[in-house]
XYZ file of C-alpha atoms in Angstrom:
455
model
C -38.638 -43.550 14.230
C -37.049 -43.880 17.690
C -39.495 -43.691 20.379
C -38.722 -42.250 23.739
C -40.440 -43.539 26.908
C -40.770 -41.485 30.086
C -39.751 -43.957 33.070
C -43.105 -44.754 35.121
C -41.740 -43.186 38.372
C -41.341 -39.874 36.405
C -44.619 -40.012 34.780
C -46.464 -40.663 37.843
C -44.789 -37.633 39.460
C -45.623 -35.537 36.405
C -49.303 -36.650 36.512
C -49.596 -35.992 40.191
C -47.936 -32.515 40.089
C -49.924 -31.332 37.291
C -53.170 -30.957 39.035
C -51.444 -29.327 42.093
C -49.917 -26.827 39.681
C -53.186 -25.875 38.267
C -54.896 -25.573 41.407
C -52.125 -23.322 42.613
C -52.390 -21.055 39.745
C -56.099 -21.310 38.661
C -57.014 -18.149 40.741
C -54.123 -16.122 39.115
C -51.898 -15.605 42.353
C -48.079 -15.816 41.921
C -45.742 -16.145 44.725
C -43.004 -13.366 44.477
C -41.112 -15.235 47.286
C -40.495 -18.802 47.372
C -39.862 -19.400 51.192
C -36.328 -20.441 50.504
C -33.944 -17.785 48.860
C -34.103 -14.477 47.142
C -34.417 -15.894 43.644
C -36.286 -13.374 41.524
C -34.984 -10.179 43.749
C -32.069 -7.855 43.875
C -30.745 -5.456 46.113
C -30.459 -1.693 45.416
C -28.908 1.389 47.098
C -27.857 0.736 50.718
C -26.339 -2.081 52.377
C -28.654 -3.404 54.894
C -28.718 -7.171 55.199
C -31.421 -9.311 53.585
C -31.699 -12.872 54.259
C -34.233 -15.639 54.534
C -35.106 -17.122 57.811
C -37.676 -19.723 58.653
C -39.619 -18.971 55.415
C -39.602 -15.209 55.862
C -37.358 -12.200 54.276
C -35.639 -10.702 57.226
C -34.334 -7.119 56.554
C -31.786 -5.932 59.220
C -30.657 -2.009 59.463
C -26.974 -1.118 59.218
C -25.638 2.114 60.513
C -24.052 4.604 57.804
C -25.853 3.218 54.717
C -28.919 5.003 52.767
C -32.201 3.333 52.360
C -31.929 -0.078 50.915
C -34.318 -1.802 48.840
C -34.686 -5.540 47.871
C -36.349 -5.093 44.551
C -38.260 -7.694 42.159
C -36.180 -8.405 38.913
C -39.443 -7.946 37.050
C -41.441 -5.011 36.601
C -45.329 -4.618 37.189
C -47.976 -2.329 36.079
C -51.543 -3.451 37.093
C -51.850 -5.723 39.883
C -53.093 -6.964 43.288
C -50.482 -7.377 45.945
C -50.620 -9.153 49.286
C -47.892 -9.610 51.856
C -47.348 -10.012 55.697
C -45.164 -7.537 57.514
C -43.776 -7.603 61.038
C -41.451 -4.679 62.180
C -39.421 -3.487 65.092
C -41.301 -0.701 66.902
C -38.296 1.767 66.191
C -37.708 1.081 62.684
C -39.540 2.855 59.843
C -39.910 0.743 56.330
C -42.128 0.539 53.111
C -43.354 -1.325 50.188
C -42.223 0.266 46.992
C -44.502 -0.171 44.028
C -44.379 1.090 40.431
C -40.737 2.090 41.243
C -37.685 2.971 39.195
C -33.981 3.195 39.286
C -32.036 5.276 36.725
C -28.544 6.080 36.174
C -29.604 9.664 35.109
C -32.138 9.965 38.179
C -30.110 10.799 41.415
C -27.401 8.266 40.418
C -29.918 5.276 40.452
C -31.693 6.059 43.466
C -34.891 4.062 43.867
C -37.995 6.277 43.340
C -41.547 5.908 43.203
C -44.711 5.091 45.061
C -44.090 3.761 48.534
C -46.633 2.195 50.872
C -45.774 3.255 54.399
C -44.749 0.752 57.491
C -44.865 3.102 60.320
C -44.979 1.770 63.644
C -44.237 5.040 65.478
C -47.033 6.998 66.953
C -47.526 9.206 63.963
C -49.208 6.013 62.623
C -49.163 6.353 58.774
C -48.886 2.785 58.083
C -50.465 2.173 54.460
C -50.143 5.694 53.630
C -48.811 6.517 50.365
C -45.401 8.286 50.036
C -43.406 9.081 46.792
C -40.249 8.228 47.454
C -37.196 10.391 46.270
C -39.772 12.508 44.513
C -42.740 14.387 45.619
C -42.838 13.284 49.067
C -46.471 12.630 50.902
C -49.095 11.789 48.535
C -51.402 10.302 51.198
C -50.542 11.134 54.922
C -53.098 9.688 57.220
C -54.357 12.974 58.497
C -56.660 12.150 55.694
C -57.848 9.104 57.239
C -57.790 9.064 60.903
C -59.378 5.768 61.258
C -56.903 4.076 59.100
C -54.313 4.838 61.781
C -55.791 2.422 63.979
C -55.402 -0.663 61.493
C -51.463 -1.368 62.037
C -50.785 -3.738 65.044
C -47.291 -3.163 66.794
C -45.528 -6.440 67.613
C -47.416 -8.687 65.446
C -48.028 -9.612 61.724
C -49.777 -7.015 59.630
C -51.576 -8.287 56.157
C -51.101 -5.345 53.496
C -53.416 -5.273 50.169
C -52.115 -3.089 47.410
C -54.473 -2.825 44.284
C -52.685 -0.703 41.513
C -55.267 -0.707 38.686
C -55.130 1.834 35.914
C -54.479 5.306 37.501
C -55.809 3.908 40.835
C -53.664 2.960 43.996
C -55.482 1.802 46.845
C -54.080 0.124 50.225
C -55.782 -1.862 52.908
C -54.304 -2.910 56.128
C -55.540 -5.834 58.101
C -58.790 -5.562 56.222
C -58.963 -1.743 56.579
C -59.168 0.392 53.734
C -56.535 3.048 54.257
C -55.519 5.188 51.433
C -56.675 6.003 47.760
C -54.871 7.785 45.213
C -55.436 8.636 41.563
C -51.998 9.358 39.589
C -50.655 8.833 36.171
C -47.086 9.654 36.684
C -45.541 6.003 36.557
C -47.816 3.263 35.150
C -45.297 0.489 35.831
C -42.008 -0.342 37.640
C -40.517 -2.882 40.127
C -41.842 -3.860 43.541
C -39.443 -3.548 46.318
C -38.940 -4.088 50.218
C -37.233 -1.319 52.108
C -35.084 -1.077 55.033
C -34.950 2.508 55.856
C -31.631 4.207 57.030
C -31.082 4.881 60.613
C -29.534 7.778 62.490
C -28.157 6.421 65.718
C -26.058 3.393 66.808
C -28.820 2.302 69.121
C -31.170 1.385 66.251
C -28.629 -0.625 64.373
C -29.889 -4.344 64.120
C -33.495 -3.440 64.180
C -35.488 -5.614 61.793
C -38.401 -5.703 59.512
C -39.888 -9.101 58.048
C -42.011 -10.312 54.974
C -43.801 -13.306 54.252
C -46.710 -14.748 52.102
C -45.575 -12.246 49.396
C -47.869 -13.075 46.426
C -49.205 -10.871 43.456
C -51.985 -11.210 40.908
C -51.834 -9.457 37.449
C -54.830 -10.943 35.493
C -58.716 -10.976 35.949
C -58.127 -8.059 38.531
C -61.463 -7.173 40.446
C -60.780 -4.164 42.857
C -62.183 -4.384 46.254
C -65.833 -2.825 46.666
C -66.092 1.222 46.816
C -65.442 2.700 50.115
C -65.819 6.311 51.447
C -62.165 6.825 52.066
C -60.787 10.239 50.916
C -59.491 9.937 47.297
C -56.521 12.233 46.459
C -56.657 12.808 42.666
C -53.287 14.166 41.350
C -54.367 14.378 37.645
C -55.173 17.500 36.806
C -58.898 18.687 36.786
C -60.044 15.096 36.505
C -62.950 13.500 38.361
C -62.411 9.754 38.762
C -65.293 7.397 38.786
C -64.840 6.808 42.516
C -64.880 10.503 43.122
C -68.059 10.894 41.173
C -69.799 7.907 43.155
C -68.797 9.704 46.416
C -70.709 12.985 45.259
C -67.936 15.207 43.832
C -68.323 17.500 40.998
C -65.985 19.706 39.079
C -66.008 23.613 39.343
C -63.369 23.854 36.726
C -63.024 21.078 34.052
C -59.839 22.991 32.561
C -62.013 24.337 29.749
C -64.766 26.281 30.903
C -65.656 28.792 33.566
C -69.248 28.788 33.149
C -69.694 28.366 36.876
C -67.882 31.509 37.833
C -68.605 35.094 37.877
C -67.119 38.238 38.988
C -67.750 39.417 42.718
C -70.685 41.894 42.231
C -70.994 40.890 38.508
C -72.818 38.483 36.414
C -69.874 37.413 33.894
C -66.630 36.192 34.094
C -64.032 39.207 34.532
C -62.607 40.417 31.228
C -59.730 42.081 33.221
C -56.650 39.995 34.430
C -58.333 36.570 34.824
C -57.575 34.221 32.277
C -58.231 30.534 31.685
C -56.217 28.310 29.365
C -54.079 25.194 29.468
C -56.135 23.780 31.979
C -55.389 26.615 34.754
C -57.227 29.603 35.990
C -54.728 32.560 36.416
C -55.014 35.766 38.151
C -52.116 38.095 36.747
C -50.008 40.664 38.576
C -51.156 44.457 39.166
C -50.039 46.536 41.899
C -50.409 43.588 44.769
C -53.478 45.431 46.376
C -56.895 43.986 46.974
C -58.776 45.060 43.937
C -62.389 43.840 44.362
C -61.820 41.703 41.283
C -62.373 38.346 42.461
C -64.450 35.329 41.231
C -67.180 33.644 42.900
C -69.235 30.593 42.203
C -72.581 31.249 40.807
C -74.103 28.775 43.222
C -74.069 28.757 47.105
C -72.789 26.318 49.166
C -73.669 25.291 52.780
C -74.280 24.432 55.544
C -71.759 21.506 54.997
C -69.261 20.637 52.215
C -65.806 19.589 51.000
C -64.016 21.853 48.711
C -60.815 21.083 47.020
C -58.223 22.823 44.915
C -54.759 23.207 43.917
C -52.902 26.636 43.775
C -49.439 27.633 42.435
C -47.616 30.844 43.827
C -45.292 32.973 42.155
C -42.624 34.558 44.468
C -43.952 37.155 46.822
C -47.503 36.303 45.923
C -50.570 36.813 47.995
C -54.222 35.342 47.235
C -56.932 33.425 48.977
C -59.544 30.974 48.622
C -62.896 31.913 50.772
C -66.056 30.279 51.750
C -69.325 31.436 53.168
C -68.942 34.548 51.251
C -71.759 36.882 52.197
C -72.432 39.793 49.936
C -74.440 41.576 52.523
C -71.350 42.779 54.045
C -69.927 45.984 52.551
C -66.269 45.277 51.408
C -65.802 48.990 50.470
C -64.552 47.762 46.948
C -62.152 45.274 48.214
C -62.291 41.633 48.447
C -65.494 39.885 49.352
C -66.122 39.314 52.785
C -66.132 35.485 54.170
C -63.899 32.797 55.582
C -60.450 32.693 53.979
C -58.099 29.815 53.478
C -54.852 31.985 53.325
C -52.840 31.481 49.766
C -49.376 33.175 50.732
C -45.551 33.117 50.117
C -44.654 33.343 53.685
C -41.155 33.807 52.883
C -41.531 36.675 50.906
C -44.643 38.656 51.634
C -44.790 40.756 54.659
C -48.314 39.859 55.279
C -46.930 36.559 56.979
C -45.472 38.567 59.790
C -48.661 40.525 60.508
C -51.644 39.610 62.579
C -51.340 37.323 65.529
C -49.265 34.273 66.036
C -48.878 33.559 62.322
C -52.599 33.760 61.493
C -52.027 35.388 58.328
C -49.474 32.460 57.002
C -50.335 29.996 54.386
C -53.469 27.812 55.033
C -54.303 29.539 58.079
C -57.984 30.731 58.423
C -56.846 34.378 57.789
C -56.525 36.784 60.585
C -58.350 34.538 62.690
C -56.711 30.895 63.356
C -53.087 30.201 62.627
C -52.320 27.037 60.614
C -50.341 24.420 62.636
C -48.316 22.331 59.955
C -45.104 20.741 59.854
C -42.188 22.403 57.970
C -42.243 20.148 54.821
C -46.111 20.777 54.170
C -45.532 23.614 51.762
C -44.360 22.983 48.208
C -41.522 25.043 46.499
C -42.751 28.195 44.593
C -43.829 26.945 41.222
C -44.960 23.822 42.440
C -48.555 23.051 43.098
C -50.023 22.712 46.615
C -53.248 20.997 47.161
C -55.866 22.621 49.441
C -58.898 21.358 51.055
C -61.759 22.876 53.200
C -64.093 20.445 54.943
C -67.321 21.877 56.726
C -69.268 19.270 58.572
C -72.715 19.139 59.613
C -71.863 19.914 63.206
C -70.137 22.988 62.391
C -66.650 21.726 62.594
C -64.426 23.327 59.870
C -61.082 21.808 58.722
C -58.262 23.247 56.645
C -56.041 20.638 54.912
C -52.559 21.694 52.882
C -51.001 18.878 51.030
C -52.677 16.353 53.039
C -51.794 17.420 56.420
C -54.651 18.892 58.665
C -53.559 22.385 59.867
C -56.744 24.281 61.010
C -59.976 23.094 63.007
C -62.423 24.860 64.499
C -66.219 25.155 65.202
C -68.335 27.597 63.684
C -70.357 29.527 66.340
C -68.408 28.085 69.192
C -67.155 30.274 72.020
C -63.392 29.546 70.895
C -64.684 30.698 67.586
C -66.401 33.895 68.671
C -63.384 34.818 70.797
C -60.708 34.359 67.751
C -63.373 36.387 65.262
C -63.502 39.135 68.061
C -59.970 39.853 68.045
C -59.791 39.957 64.325
C -60.293 42.429 61.630
C -63.687 40.806 60.954
C -65.096 41.722 64.382
C -66.900 44.782 62.720
C -69.018 42.309 60.517
C -71.944 40.976 62.857
C -72.506 37.374 62.176
C -69.123 36.960 60.074
C -68.529 33.295 59.425
C -72.021 31.931 60.461
C -74.052 32.216 57.375
C -75.639 28.972 56.403
C -74.549 29.136 52.930
C -72.411 31.296 50.558
C -70.440 31.772 47.590
C -66.882 30.003 47.111
C -64.292 32.792 45.851
C -60.841 32.787 44.350
C -59.187 36.196 45.447
C -57.364 38.896 43.292
C -54.679 40.526 45.528
C -52.981 41.975 42.578
C -50.266 39.048 42.334
C -49.868 36.240 39.908
C -51.501 33.054 41.215
C -52.744 29.813 39.485
C -55.617 27.714 40.220
C -56.902 24.113 38.991
C -58.540 20.907 39.990
C -61.365 22.994 41.695
C -63.924 20.245 42.987
C -66.753 20.444 45.644
C -68.960 17.811 47.131
C -72.101 18.732 49.008
C -72.694 16.899 52.485
C -76.600 16.347 52.709
C-alpha cells in the first residue's frame, strides 16, 4: 500500500486552524456575510446597487426600479438572526425573513415578513410588515416605547428571533415587536433597498454588517410585556397566557356568552361553527338580539377581537354595557367600538365629524386613522380596546391607534353631551360592565375574542 504524507507546513496549518474553527462554531453562530464579497447571496426584483465596502454590504438606491432584495441562496425556518444596520435618514429599508419568490405569485415578487428599517419621524423601525401580502402586522402604535430604540446616523443592532410560530424583534437591546403567525414557516432572508419616488433621493444608501445566524440550540430571550399580535384564529400562545390573556371564544364553545336580557345563547340568527361566531342578516335594524359576556369586566382591561364585514354591514362591539339603562328593546347601552362598512352603509355619513365610522367611539368620538387601516370587505380586521387604570381608553384597528379619551374627563362629558347618549345619566362611567356583540340586522363574523383583566 502506498502511503501519502501531508507536508509538515500544511499539517501545522491544519492543526492550528482546527481549534480556531471549533471555537468559531461551538456557540452555533454562522456568518451569512464573509466581509469580502456577496458569496451566498443573489439579487431579486429591483436593480438597486449592492456592493461590499470596508467589510459592509452597501445598498444604493436607483431611480425607476422597484424594491430590490439581496437574498440568501438558502432558506431558513427557525433561527436567531443578528446584524448591524445604518441607513440614510431619507431612505426606507427592511430585513426580509421567511420570505418567498414564486413565478406564480406577482411574477416572482419577493413577499413575506419584513422587519422594518424606518429612520423617518414615523419611527416604525423593528416593526413587522408583510411585504406584498397583508401589509402591517405590527405597526409601532402598538409599542410607543419601541419607537425610541432606533438611532439616526448610527449603527443599529437588530436581533430577530423566529422560533416556531413566534417572531420577535429587538433593536439595540429593546424588545420591539412580537407576532405569532403560521402563514410561512420557512423562507430566505434578504436585505431590502426600497424603491424611491424622487430624483433627489437617488444615491441614498443603507449598509449592513456583522450578519450572523444561529439555527440550532435556540434559546429565546426572556419574556417581556410587549404586546403580542396573534394571527392564528382563536389561539392563545403561551406568551399571551403568561401576560394574563384568556379566550372568550375558543372556536368551539360559547359558554361564556348569553343573550342580552336572557340566560342562554340565542337560538335565533346567531351561530357558532368552523371557528367563527356569526350573526346572520335580517332587515338591517337593531333587534335587541345582542349577545353579552356572562362576566362583567372593569374597571381596567384589554379586549381583542377580529371581525369580518359583508357588504353594507353594520354591527358593534360594546364595553361597559350597563343593563340598568332601558334600551327600548334595541341594542344594549354601553360604549361602542363601531363595526361598519363605511363605503356602503349610510350611518357612516351621519352623526358628527365621522363619529359613526368604523372603529369610532360610536356617535361620540370619531376614529382618526390612515386610509390603509381598514381591510377589504371579506377580510378579517383586528380590533382592540384598552381601558387603563387611570380611565384612559384607546381603540385600535389593525394595529393603529385610532381613538383615545379619558372616561369622566371634561372633554369626555362634552362629547357625550353632544351625542345620542346624553339622556343616559352616567353613560360610560360604570366601573364594570358586560362586553357585547351587536345584532344590527346584518351579516357579520367574529373570532379570536380574548381579554386581559388589568389588576
